[in-house]
Structure formats: structure tokens, C-alpha cells
Amino acid sequence: MGAGVLEIVDDYDGDTYRAVYTVKLEGVVYVLHAFQKKSKRGAATPKQEIDLVKSRLQLAQQIHEKRNAP
């Protein structure tokens, strides 16, 4: 998803959980999405989840710009 957007993947009790966050906005960490991966068809993050992260990243960028406006 690009530089500054990171994904944490962890397995617990046979399930996989993911959290996606951004550190590319100075001084703030925005958690964009956290979810349990339910698909058994591979390790890739489903497109629906990626699309949600992208839209939330855009929203975080807008909020960050307003927050830091003079």
C-alpha cells in the first residue's frame, strides 16, 4: 500500500488477525483498519479490505492536513 503504511499480522488460537496503520503523517499514528482474516485461500489481504484501508488513508490525510493548517 506504499511507504509509511504498515501491516501487522498475528496468529492466535488458529486465527489470523491484521492491523493496518500509517506513520507517514508526521507526529501521529493513524490506525486505518484492524480485522480477522477469515479466508483460507492464501495469505493475501482481500481486495475489499485493501480498498477500505485506501479510503481511510485518504480520510486520515485530510484530517491531518486540517489539524496542521495554520
Tab-separated table of N, CA and C in Angstrom:
chain	number	residue	atom	x	y	z
A	1	MET	N	0.812	-1.208	0.000
A	1	MET	CA	0.000	0.000	0.000
A	1	MET	C	0.845	1.258	0.000
A	2	GLY	N	2.140	1.100	-0.008
A	2	GLY	CA	3.000	2.259	-0.119
A	2	GLY	C	3.825	2.499	1.123
A	3	ALA	N	4.802	3.349	0.968
A	3	ALA	CA	5.688	3.685	2.074
A	3	ALA	C	4.905	4.374	3.180
A	4	GLY	N	5.190	3.996	4.395
A	4	GLY	CA	4.531	4.619	5.530
A	4	GLY	C	3.249	3.944	5.949
A	5	VAL	N	2.774	2.979	5.189
A	5	VAL	CA	1.594	2.213	5.569
A	5	VAL	C	2.080	0.804	5.891
A	6	LEU	N	1.861	0.394	7.126
A	6	LEU	CA	2.398	-0.861	7.613
A	6	LEU	C	1.273	-1.804	8.034
A	7	GLU	N	1.559	-3.090	7.974
A	7	GLU	CA	0.580	-4.102	8.353
A	7	GLU	C	1.221	-5.028	9.376
A	8	ILE	N	0.517	-5.261	10.462
A	8	ILE	CA	0.937	-6.225	11.470
A	8	ILE	C	0.047	-7.445	11.313
A	9	VAL	N	0.652	-8.620	11.243
A	9	VAL	CA	-0.085	-9.870	11.113
A	9	VAL	C	0.265	-10.732	12.314
A	10	ASP	N	-0.754	-11.290	12.977
A	10	ASP	CA	-0.508	-12.152	14.120
A	10	ASP	C	-1.493	-13.310	14.102
A	11	ASP	N	-1.009	-14.453	14.477
A	11	ASP	CA	-1.856	-15.637	14.592
A	11	ASP	C	-2.130	-15.895	16.063
A	12	TYR	N	-3.388	-16.217	16.362
A	12	TYR	CA	-3.769	-16.536	17.728
A	12	TYR	C	-4.845	-17.604	17.700
A	13	ASP	N	-4.598	-18.681	18.366
A	13	ASP	CA	-5.577	-19.754	18.529
A	13	ASP	C	-6.129	-20.236	17.186
A	14	GLY	N	-5.247	-20.318	16.188
A	14	GLY	CA	-5.644	-20.816	14.873
A	14	GLY	C	-6.247	-19.777	13.943
A	15	ASP	N	-6.396	-18.542	14.388
A	15	ASP	CA	-6.947	-17.465	13.562
A	15	ASP	C	-5.856	-16.443	13.258
A	16	THR	N	-6.025	-15.731	12.156
A	16	THR	CA	-5.075	-14.689	11.774
A	16	THR	C	-5.739	-13.329	11.917
A	17	TYR	N	-5.027	-12.407	12.547
A	17	TYR	CA	-5.520	-11.045	12.745
A	17	TYR	C	-4.539	-10.082	12.096
A	18	ARG	N	-5.066	-8.979	11.545
A	18	ARG	CA	-4.229	-7.974	10.895
A	18	ARG	C	-4.648	-6.585	11.361
A	19	ALA	N	-3.660	-5.732	11.492
A	19	ALA	CA	-3.894	-4.320	11.777
A	19	ALA	C	-3.073	-3.526	10.773
A	20	VAL	N	-3.678	-2.503	10.196
A	20	VAL	CA	-3.002	-1.666	9.209
A	20	VAL	C	-2.994	-0.243	9.751
A	21	TYR	N	-1.808	0.376	9.722
A	21	TYR	CA	-1.696	1.729	10.236
A	21	TYR	C	-0.712	2.520	9.397
A	22	THR	N	-0.729	3.835	9.587
A	22	THR	CA	0.205	4.686	8.853
A	22	THR	C	1.042	5.501	9.818
A	23	VAL	N	2.300	5.658	9.460
A	23	VAL	CA	3.203	6.510	10.223
A	23	VAL	C	3.761	7.615	9.327
A	24	LYS	N	3.204	7.743	8.136
A	24	LYS	CA	3.756	8.722	7.203
A	24	LYS	C	3.244	10.130	7.446
A	25	LEU	N	2.311	10.288	8.360
A	25	LEU	CA	1.795	11.600	8.703
A	25	LEU	C	2.474	12.035	9.999
A	26	GLU	N	3.292	13.037	9.915
A	26	GLU	CA	4.202	13.432	10.990
A	26	GLU	C	3.507	13.657	12.330
A	27	GLY	N	4.055	13.015	13.354
A	27	GLY	CA	3.607	13.257	14.726
A	27	GLY	C	2.386	12.470	15.165
A	28	VAL	N	1.784	11.691	14.283
A	28	VAL	CA	0.550	10.973	14.613
A	28	VAL	C	0.590	9.587	13.973
A	29	VAL	N	0.055	8.604	14.673
A	29	VAL	CA	-0.126	7.274	14.096
A	29	VAL	C	-1.627	7.062	13.947
A	30	TYR	N	-2.075	6.830	12.730
A	30	TYR	CA	-3.487	6.568	12.458
A	30	TYR	C	-3.662	5.073	12.207
A	31	VAL	N	-4.502	4.422	13.012
A	31	VAL	CA	-4.852	3.030	12.752
A	31	VAL	C	-5.955	3.064	11.707
A	32	LEU	N	-5.688	2.477	10.563
A	32	LEU	CA	-6.618	2.554	9.441
A	32	LEU	C	-7.629	1.418	9.447
A	33	HIS	N	-7.227	0.257	9.945
A	33	HIS	CA	-8.145	-0.887	9.921
A	33	HIS	C	-7.541	-2.018	10.743
A	34	ALA	N	-8.374	-2.774	11.400
A	34	ALA	CA	-7.958	-3.996	12.103
A	34	ALA	C	-9.052	-5.027	11.866
A	35	PHE	N	-8.634	-6.250	11.547
A	35	PHE	CA	-9.647	-7.255	11.219
A	35	PHE	C	-9.085	-8.655	11.375
A	36	GLN	N	-9.999	-9.616	11.454
A	36	GLN	CA	-9.631	-11.020	11.473
A	36	GLN	C	-9.701	-11.533	10.049
A	37	LYS	N	-8.619	-12.108	9.580
A	37	LYS	CA	-8.603	-12.667	8.228
A	37	LYS	C	-9.275	-14.022	8.276
A	38	LYS	N	-10.332	-14.176	7.491
A	38	LYS	CA	-11.108	-15.404	7.531
A	38	LYS	C	-10.877	-16.304	6.333
A	39	SER	N	-10.330	-15.765	5.263
A	39	SER	CA	-10.119	-16.554	4.048
A	39	SER	C	-9.058	-17.617	4.281
A	40	LYS	N	-9.310	-18.790	3.800
A	40	LYS	CA	-8.338	-19.880	3.895
A	40	LYS	C	-7.597	-20.064	2.573
A	41	ARG	N	-7.822	-19.149	1.601
A	41	ARG	CA	-7.247	-19.279	0.261
A	41	ARG	C	-5.975	-18.478	0.091
A	42	GLY	N	-5.095	-18.507	1.037
A	42	GLY	CA	-3.828	-17.806	0.880
A	42	GLY	C	-3.642	-16.698	1.888
A	43	ALA	N	-2.455	-16.108	1.848
A	43	ALA	CA	-2.079	-15.113	2.842
A	43	ALA	C	-2.401	-13.683	2.414
A	44	ALA	N	-2.783	-13.481	1.171
A	44	ALA	CA	-3.024	-12.126	0.668
A	44	ALA	C	-4.207	-11.470	1.378
A	45	THR	N	-4.083	-10.157	1.581
A	45	THR	CA	-5.180	-9.387	2.148
A	45	THR	C	-6.255	-9.216	1.079
A	46	PRO	N	-7.524	-9.524	1.401
A	46	PRO	CA	-8.596	-9.413	0.406
A	46	PRO	C	-8.738	-7.989	-0.153
A	47	LYS	N	-9.107	-7.870	-1.416
A	47	LYS	CA	-9.251	-6.576	-2.093
A	47	LYS	C	-10.200	-5.646	-1.346
A	48	GLN	N	-11.287	-6.174	-0.826
A	48	GLN	CA	-12.263	-5.355	-0.095
A	48	GLN	C	-11.591	-4.673	1.102
A	49	GLU	N	-10.729	-5.395	1.794
A	49	GLU	CA	-10.028	-4.830	2.947
A	49	GLU	C	-9.014	-3.777	2.490
A	50	ILE	N	-8.317	-4.034	1.398
A	50	ILE	CA	-7.349	-3.071	0.862
A	50	ILE	C	-8.049	-1.785	0.433
A	51	ASP	N	-9.189	-1.910	-0.221
A	51	ASP	CA	-9.955	-0.728	-0.647
A	51	ASP	C	-10.387	0.101	0.562
A	52	LEU	N	-10.798	-0.566	1.635
A	52	LEU	CA	-11.207	0.139	2.850
A	52	LEU	C	-10.018	0.885	3.459
A	53	VAL	N	-8.862	0.251	3.489
A	53	VAL	CA	-7.657	0.901	4.016
A	53	VAL	C	-7.309	2.126	3.179
A	54	LYS	N	-7.377	2.003	1.861
A	54	LYS	CA	-7.060	3.137	0.980
A	54	LYS	C	-7.992	4.318	1.229
A	55	SER	N	-9.279	4.053	1.389
A	55	SER	CA	-10.225	5.151	1.621
A	55	SER	C	-9.988	5.779	2.997
A	56	ARG	N	-9.662	4.959	3.983
A	56	ARG	CA	-9.386	5.500	5.319
A	56	ARG	C	-8.065	6.268	5.345
A	57	LEU	N	-7.096	5.866	4.530
A	57	LEU	CA	-5.847	6.610	4.440
A	57	LEU	C	-6.106	8.003	3.871
A	58	GLN	N	-6.933	8.075	2.845
A	58	GLN	CA	-7.279	9.383	2.276
A	58	GLN	C	-7.959	10.264	3.324
A	59	LEU	N	-8.871	9.684	4.100
A	59	LEU	CA	-9.554	10.432	5.152
A	59	LEU	C	-8.556	10.887	6.221
A	60	ALA	N	-7.642	10.016	6.613
A	60	ALA	CA	-6.631	10.382	7.609
A	60	ALA	C	-5.763	11.528	7.102
A	61	GLN	N	-5.419	11.510	5.811
A	61	GLN	CA	-4.625	12.591	5.235
A	61	GLN	C	-5.385	13.910	5.284
A	62	GLN	N	-6.676	13.874	4.989
A	62	GLN	CA	-7.497	15.086	5.041
A	62	GLN	C	-7.582	15.620	6.471
A	63	ILE	N	-7.812	14.731	7.418
A	63	ILE	CA	-7.900	15.144	8.824
A	63	ILE	C	-6.563	15.714	9.280
A	64	HIS	N	-5.486	15.087	8.893
A	64	HIS	CA	-4.157	15.533	9.284
A	64	HIS	C	-3.848	16.917	8.717
A	65	GLU	N	-4.221	17.159	7.470
A	65	GLU	CA	-3.996	18.475	6.861
A	65	GLU	C	-4.791	19.547	7.605
A	66	LYS	N	-6.041	19.266	7.936
A	66	LYS	CA	-6.868	20.240	8.666
A	66	LYS	C	-6.299	20.489	10.062
A	67	ARG	N	-5.839	19.427	10.688
A	67	ARG	CA	-5.294	19.527	12.041
A	67	ARG	C	-4.034	20.383	12.070
A	68	ASN	N	-3.258	20.351	11.012
A	68	ASN	CA	-1.998	21.074	10.969
A	68	ASN	C	-2.060	22.365	10.165
A	69	ALA	N	-3.251	22.758	9.753
A	69	ALA	CA	-3.393	24.010	8.989
A	69	ALA	C	-3.129	25.204	9.910
A	70	PRO	N	-2.514	26.252	9.365
A	70	PRO	CA	-2.215	27.443	10.193
A	70	PRO	C	-3.466	28.166	10.633
